[in-house]
Coordinates of C-alpha atoms in Angstrom, one line a residue:
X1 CA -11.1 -2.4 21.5
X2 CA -14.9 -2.0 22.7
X3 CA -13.7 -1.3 26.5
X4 CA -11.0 0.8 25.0
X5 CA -13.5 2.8 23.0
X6 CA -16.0 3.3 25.8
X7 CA -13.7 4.4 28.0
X8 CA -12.7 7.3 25.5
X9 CA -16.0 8.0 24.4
X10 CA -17.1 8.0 28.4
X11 CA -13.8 11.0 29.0
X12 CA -14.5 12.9 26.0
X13 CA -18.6 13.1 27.5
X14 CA -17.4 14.2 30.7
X15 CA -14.8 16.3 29.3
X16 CA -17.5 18.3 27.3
X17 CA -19.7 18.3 30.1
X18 CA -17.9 20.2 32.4
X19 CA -16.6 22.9 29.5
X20 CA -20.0 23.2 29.1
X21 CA -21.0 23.6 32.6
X22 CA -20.7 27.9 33.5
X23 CA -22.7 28.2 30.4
X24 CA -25.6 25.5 31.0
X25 CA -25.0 27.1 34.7
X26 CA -25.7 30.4 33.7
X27 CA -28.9 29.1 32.0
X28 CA -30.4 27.2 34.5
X29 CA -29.8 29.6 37.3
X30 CA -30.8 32.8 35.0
X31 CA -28.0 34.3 36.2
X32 CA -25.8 35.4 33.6
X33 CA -23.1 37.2 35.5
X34 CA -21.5 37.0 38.6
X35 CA -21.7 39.5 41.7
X36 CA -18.7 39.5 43.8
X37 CA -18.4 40.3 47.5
X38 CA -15.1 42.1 48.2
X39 CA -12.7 42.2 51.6
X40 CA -9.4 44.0 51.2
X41 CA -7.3 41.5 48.7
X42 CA -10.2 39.4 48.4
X43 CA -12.6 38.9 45.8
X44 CA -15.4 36.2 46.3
X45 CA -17.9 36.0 43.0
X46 CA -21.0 34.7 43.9
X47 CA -24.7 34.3 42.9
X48 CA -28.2 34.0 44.2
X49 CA -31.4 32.1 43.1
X50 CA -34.8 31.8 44.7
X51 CA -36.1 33.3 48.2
X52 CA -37.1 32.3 51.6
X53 CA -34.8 31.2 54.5
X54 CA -30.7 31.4 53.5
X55 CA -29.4 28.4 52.2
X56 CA -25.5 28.5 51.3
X57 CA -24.6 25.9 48.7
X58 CA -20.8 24.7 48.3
X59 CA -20.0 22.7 45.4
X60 CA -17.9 19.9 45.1
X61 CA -14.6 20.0 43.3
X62 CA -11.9 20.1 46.0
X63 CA -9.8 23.1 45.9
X64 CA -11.5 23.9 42.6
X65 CA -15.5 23.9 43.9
X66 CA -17.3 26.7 41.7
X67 CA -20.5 27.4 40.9
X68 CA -20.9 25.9 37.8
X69 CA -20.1 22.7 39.8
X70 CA -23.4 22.2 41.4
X71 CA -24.8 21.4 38.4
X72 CA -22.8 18.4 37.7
X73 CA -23.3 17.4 41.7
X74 CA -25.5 14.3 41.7
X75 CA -28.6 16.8 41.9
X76 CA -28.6 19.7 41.4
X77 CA -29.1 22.0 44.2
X78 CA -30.5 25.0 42.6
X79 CA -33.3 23.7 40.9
X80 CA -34.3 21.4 43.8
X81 CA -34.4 24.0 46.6
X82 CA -34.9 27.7 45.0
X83 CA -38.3 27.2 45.2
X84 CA -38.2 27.5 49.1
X85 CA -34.7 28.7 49.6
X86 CA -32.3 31.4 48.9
X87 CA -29.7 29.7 47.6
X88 CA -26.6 31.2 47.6
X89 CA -23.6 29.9 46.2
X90 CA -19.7 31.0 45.7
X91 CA -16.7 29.9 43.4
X92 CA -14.2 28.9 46.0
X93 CA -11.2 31.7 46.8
X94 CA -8.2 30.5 44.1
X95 CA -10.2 27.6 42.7
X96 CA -9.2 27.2 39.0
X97 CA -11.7 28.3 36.0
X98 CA -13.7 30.2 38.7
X99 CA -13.7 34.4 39.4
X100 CA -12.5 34.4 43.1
X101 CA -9.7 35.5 44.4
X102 CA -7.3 36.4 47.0
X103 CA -4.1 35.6 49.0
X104 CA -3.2 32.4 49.8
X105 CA -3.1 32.6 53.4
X106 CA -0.7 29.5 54.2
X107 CA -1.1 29.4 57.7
X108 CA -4.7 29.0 57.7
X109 CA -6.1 27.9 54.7
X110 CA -9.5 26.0 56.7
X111 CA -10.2 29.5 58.5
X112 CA -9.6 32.1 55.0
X113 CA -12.6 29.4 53.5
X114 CA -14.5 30.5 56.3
X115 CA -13.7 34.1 56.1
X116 CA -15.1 34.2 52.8
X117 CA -18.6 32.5 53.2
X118 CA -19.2 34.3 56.9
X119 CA -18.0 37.2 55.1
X120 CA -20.1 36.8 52.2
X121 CA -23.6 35.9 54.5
X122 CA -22.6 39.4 56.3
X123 CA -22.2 41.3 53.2
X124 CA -25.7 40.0 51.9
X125 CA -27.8 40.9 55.4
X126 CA -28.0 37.1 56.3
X127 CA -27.5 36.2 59.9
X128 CA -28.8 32.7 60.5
X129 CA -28.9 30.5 57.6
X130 CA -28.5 26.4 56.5
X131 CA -25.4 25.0 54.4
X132 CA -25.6 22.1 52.1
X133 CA -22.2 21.1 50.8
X134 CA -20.6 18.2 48.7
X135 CA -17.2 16.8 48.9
X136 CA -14.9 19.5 50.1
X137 CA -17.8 20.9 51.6
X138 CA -17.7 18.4 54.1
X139 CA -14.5 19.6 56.0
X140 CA -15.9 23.1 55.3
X141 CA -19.5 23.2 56.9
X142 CA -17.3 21.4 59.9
X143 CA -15.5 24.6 60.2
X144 CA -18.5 26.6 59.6
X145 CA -20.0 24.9 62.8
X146 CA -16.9 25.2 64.9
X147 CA -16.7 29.5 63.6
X148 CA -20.2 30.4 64.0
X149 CA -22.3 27.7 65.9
X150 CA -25.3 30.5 66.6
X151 CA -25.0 31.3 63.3
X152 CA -25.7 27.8 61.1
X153 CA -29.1 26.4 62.0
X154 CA -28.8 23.2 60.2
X155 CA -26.1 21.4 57.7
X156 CA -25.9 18.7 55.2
X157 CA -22.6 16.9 54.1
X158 CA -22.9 14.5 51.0
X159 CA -19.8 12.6 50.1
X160 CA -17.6 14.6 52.6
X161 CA -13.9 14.8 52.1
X162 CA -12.3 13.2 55.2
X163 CA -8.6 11.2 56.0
X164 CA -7.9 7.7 55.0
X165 CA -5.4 6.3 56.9
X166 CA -4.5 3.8 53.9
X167 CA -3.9 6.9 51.6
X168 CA -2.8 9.6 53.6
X169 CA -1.5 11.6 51.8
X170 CA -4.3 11.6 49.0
X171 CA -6.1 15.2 49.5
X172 CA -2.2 16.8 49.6
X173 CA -1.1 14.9 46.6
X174 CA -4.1 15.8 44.2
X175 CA -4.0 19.5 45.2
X176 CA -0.4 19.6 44.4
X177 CA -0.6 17.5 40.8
X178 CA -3.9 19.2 40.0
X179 CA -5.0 22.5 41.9
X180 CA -1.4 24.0 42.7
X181 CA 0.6 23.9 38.8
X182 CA -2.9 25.5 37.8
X183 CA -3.1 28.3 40.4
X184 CA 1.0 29.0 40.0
X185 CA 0.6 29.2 36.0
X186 CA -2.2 32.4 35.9
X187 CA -1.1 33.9 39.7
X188 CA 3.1 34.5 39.5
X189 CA 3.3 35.6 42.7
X190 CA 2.6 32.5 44.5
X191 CA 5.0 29.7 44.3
X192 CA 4.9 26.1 44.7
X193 CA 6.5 26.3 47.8
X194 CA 3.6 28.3 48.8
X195 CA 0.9 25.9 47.5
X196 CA 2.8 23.4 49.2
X197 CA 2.8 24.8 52.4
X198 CA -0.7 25.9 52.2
X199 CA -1.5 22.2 51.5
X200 CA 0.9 20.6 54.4
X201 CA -1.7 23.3 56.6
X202 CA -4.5 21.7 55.4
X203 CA -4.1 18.6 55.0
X204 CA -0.7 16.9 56.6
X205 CA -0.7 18.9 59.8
X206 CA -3.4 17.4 61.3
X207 CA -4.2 14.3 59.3
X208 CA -7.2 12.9 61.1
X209 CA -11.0 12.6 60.8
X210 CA -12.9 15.3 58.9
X211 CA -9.4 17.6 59.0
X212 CA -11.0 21.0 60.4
X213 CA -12.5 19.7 63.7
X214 CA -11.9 16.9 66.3
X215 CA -13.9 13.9 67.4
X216 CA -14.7 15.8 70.5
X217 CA -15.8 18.6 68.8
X218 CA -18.5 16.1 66.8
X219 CA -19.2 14.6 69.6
X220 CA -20.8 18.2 71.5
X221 CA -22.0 19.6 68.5
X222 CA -25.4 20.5 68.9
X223 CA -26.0 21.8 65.2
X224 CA -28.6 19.0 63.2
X225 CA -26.6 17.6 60.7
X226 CA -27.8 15.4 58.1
X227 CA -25.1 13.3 56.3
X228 CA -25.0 11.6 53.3
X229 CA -21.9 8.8 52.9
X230 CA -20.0 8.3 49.9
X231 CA -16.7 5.9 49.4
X232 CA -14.8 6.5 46.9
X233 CA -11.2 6.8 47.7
X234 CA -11.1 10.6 48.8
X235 CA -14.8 10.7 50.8
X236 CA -14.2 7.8 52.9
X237 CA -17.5 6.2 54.4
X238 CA -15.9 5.0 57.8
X239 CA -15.0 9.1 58.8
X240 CA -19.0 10.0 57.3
X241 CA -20.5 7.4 59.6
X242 CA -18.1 8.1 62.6
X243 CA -19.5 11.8 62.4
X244 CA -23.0 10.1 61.9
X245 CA -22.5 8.2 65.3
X246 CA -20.9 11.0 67.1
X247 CA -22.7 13.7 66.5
X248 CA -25.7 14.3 69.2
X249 CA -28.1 15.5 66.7
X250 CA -27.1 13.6 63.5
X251 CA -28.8 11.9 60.9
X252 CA -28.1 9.6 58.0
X253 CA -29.0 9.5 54.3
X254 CA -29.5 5.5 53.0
X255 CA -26.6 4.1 51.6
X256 CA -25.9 4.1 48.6
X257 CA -28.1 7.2 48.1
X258 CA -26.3 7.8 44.3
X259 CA -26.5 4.2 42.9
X260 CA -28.9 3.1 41.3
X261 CA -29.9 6.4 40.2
X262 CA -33.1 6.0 41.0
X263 CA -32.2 6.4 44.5
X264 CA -31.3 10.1 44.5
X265 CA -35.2 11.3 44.7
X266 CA -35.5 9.9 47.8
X267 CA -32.3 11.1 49.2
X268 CA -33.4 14.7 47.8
X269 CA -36.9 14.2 49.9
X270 CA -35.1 13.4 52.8
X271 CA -32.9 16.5 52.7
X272 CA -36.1 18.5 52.1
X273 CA -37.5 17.2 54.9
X274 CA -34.5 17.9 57.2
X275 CA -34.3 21.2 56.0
X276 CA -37.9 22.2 56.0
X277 CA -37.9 20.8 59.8
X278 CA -34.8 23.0 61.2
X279 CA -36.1 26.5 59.5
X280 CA -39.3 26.0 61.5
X281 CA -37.6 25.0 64.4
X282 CA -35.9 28.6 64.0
X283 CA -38.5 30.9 62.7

């Protein structure tokens, strides 16, 4: 009954902490109310906190990343890197409880993520800027390296999404039992035939590595990447150190960087260093 009664009183915390998060969000960033970047059919809302050189921010959540996210990442990115940075940050196109929107483009569902955040750096004046990413963000800030190489002057992956071969099917099922009923329920016009083609896109048609680029690709990319290995069943650490070890111009966070807590200053440091080295190395 003890195990039983931690384990409820452990999902009703994290439960309330993330209904709480847009509000504490709103608080900590002092940003009350979106701004929203608009395309045609698309709507991204985003926000903006400090100043200095661009750093894009993409929160973890899967196919649900929003703002309000970030603040329930391991650290949170905002506070640690507005002082020097201006962070800018997005709910995901179509994620659930955020205020983007727009089709659900089924034959490229890697590529309309990268519409939105190139769109979004173009709409707000910023040409070369630095990404930092959890989870999801992983496969995205891959793609953002393979769309605009002259464009991302560093990145920084922690607990990237990437394939297991032992569960390969993982990413597909949990955006189809948890993203997709979701998204169908407040958007009638798309089906769950859509959202399951849009997922077989993303995540069945080429189930391999980090999903958005090849090996090769890692292997010439002369972008400095900093990444920081999780292993949990959908950020496997064997595809985080591959792109470690392949990448020309990688580096690697210690591992594990999360546990004991005590561990995440140091990781923080060492993404501040990283970052603080690459925007001199472009000014």
């Amino acid at each position: 009954m003890d195990e039983m009664r931690r384990t409820i009183l452990k999902t009703g915390a994290a439960a309330a902490t993330l209904a709480a998060a847009p509000q504490v969000f709103a608080q900590q960033t002092g940003q009350g109310t979106a701004k929203f970047y608009e395309k045609g059919a698309v709507r991204i809302a985003y926000q903006e906190a400090g100043s200095g050189f661009p750093l894009l921010l993409i929160a973890g959540g899967a196919l649900n990343s929003r703002m309000a996210g970030l603040i329930t990442s391991p650290f949170n990115p905002i506070e640690e890197f507005k002082g020097e940075y201006r962070c800018i940050f997005a709910d995901l196109r179509n994620a659930n409880g955020g205020q983007s929107s727009g089709p659900l483009e089924v034959d490229r569902p890697w590529d309309s993520h990268a519409d939105d955040h190139l769109g979004l750096m173009d709409h707000l004046g910023t040409d070369k800027f630095m990404v930092l990413g959890f989870c999801i963000g992983g496969p995205l800030i891959w793609n953002l390296l393979k769309r605009a190489p002259d464009r991302v002057v560093a990145a920084v992956p922690a607990q990237p999404v990437g394939f297991r071969p032992e569960m390969p099917t993982l990413s597909y099922d949990n955006g189809m039992n948890g993203w997709g009923p979701e998204l169908v329920k407040r958007r009638p016009e798309i089906t769950m035939e859509m959202v399951d083609k849009f997922l077989t896109k993303m995540y069945r048609s080429n189930p391999d590595f980090v999903y958005t680029v090849t090996r090769e690709f890692v292997r010439n990319c002369q972008t400095p990447v900093l990444i920081l290995p999780d292993d949990i069943p959908a950020h496997p650490y064997a595809v985080a150190m591959e792109c470690a070890m392949l990448a020309p111009k990688a580096e690697v966070s210690i591992y594990p960087w999360k546990e004991p807590k005590e561990r995440i200053p140091l990781a923080v440091r060492q993404i501040r260093s990283f970052l603080r080295a690459h925007r001199s190395a472009s000014a």
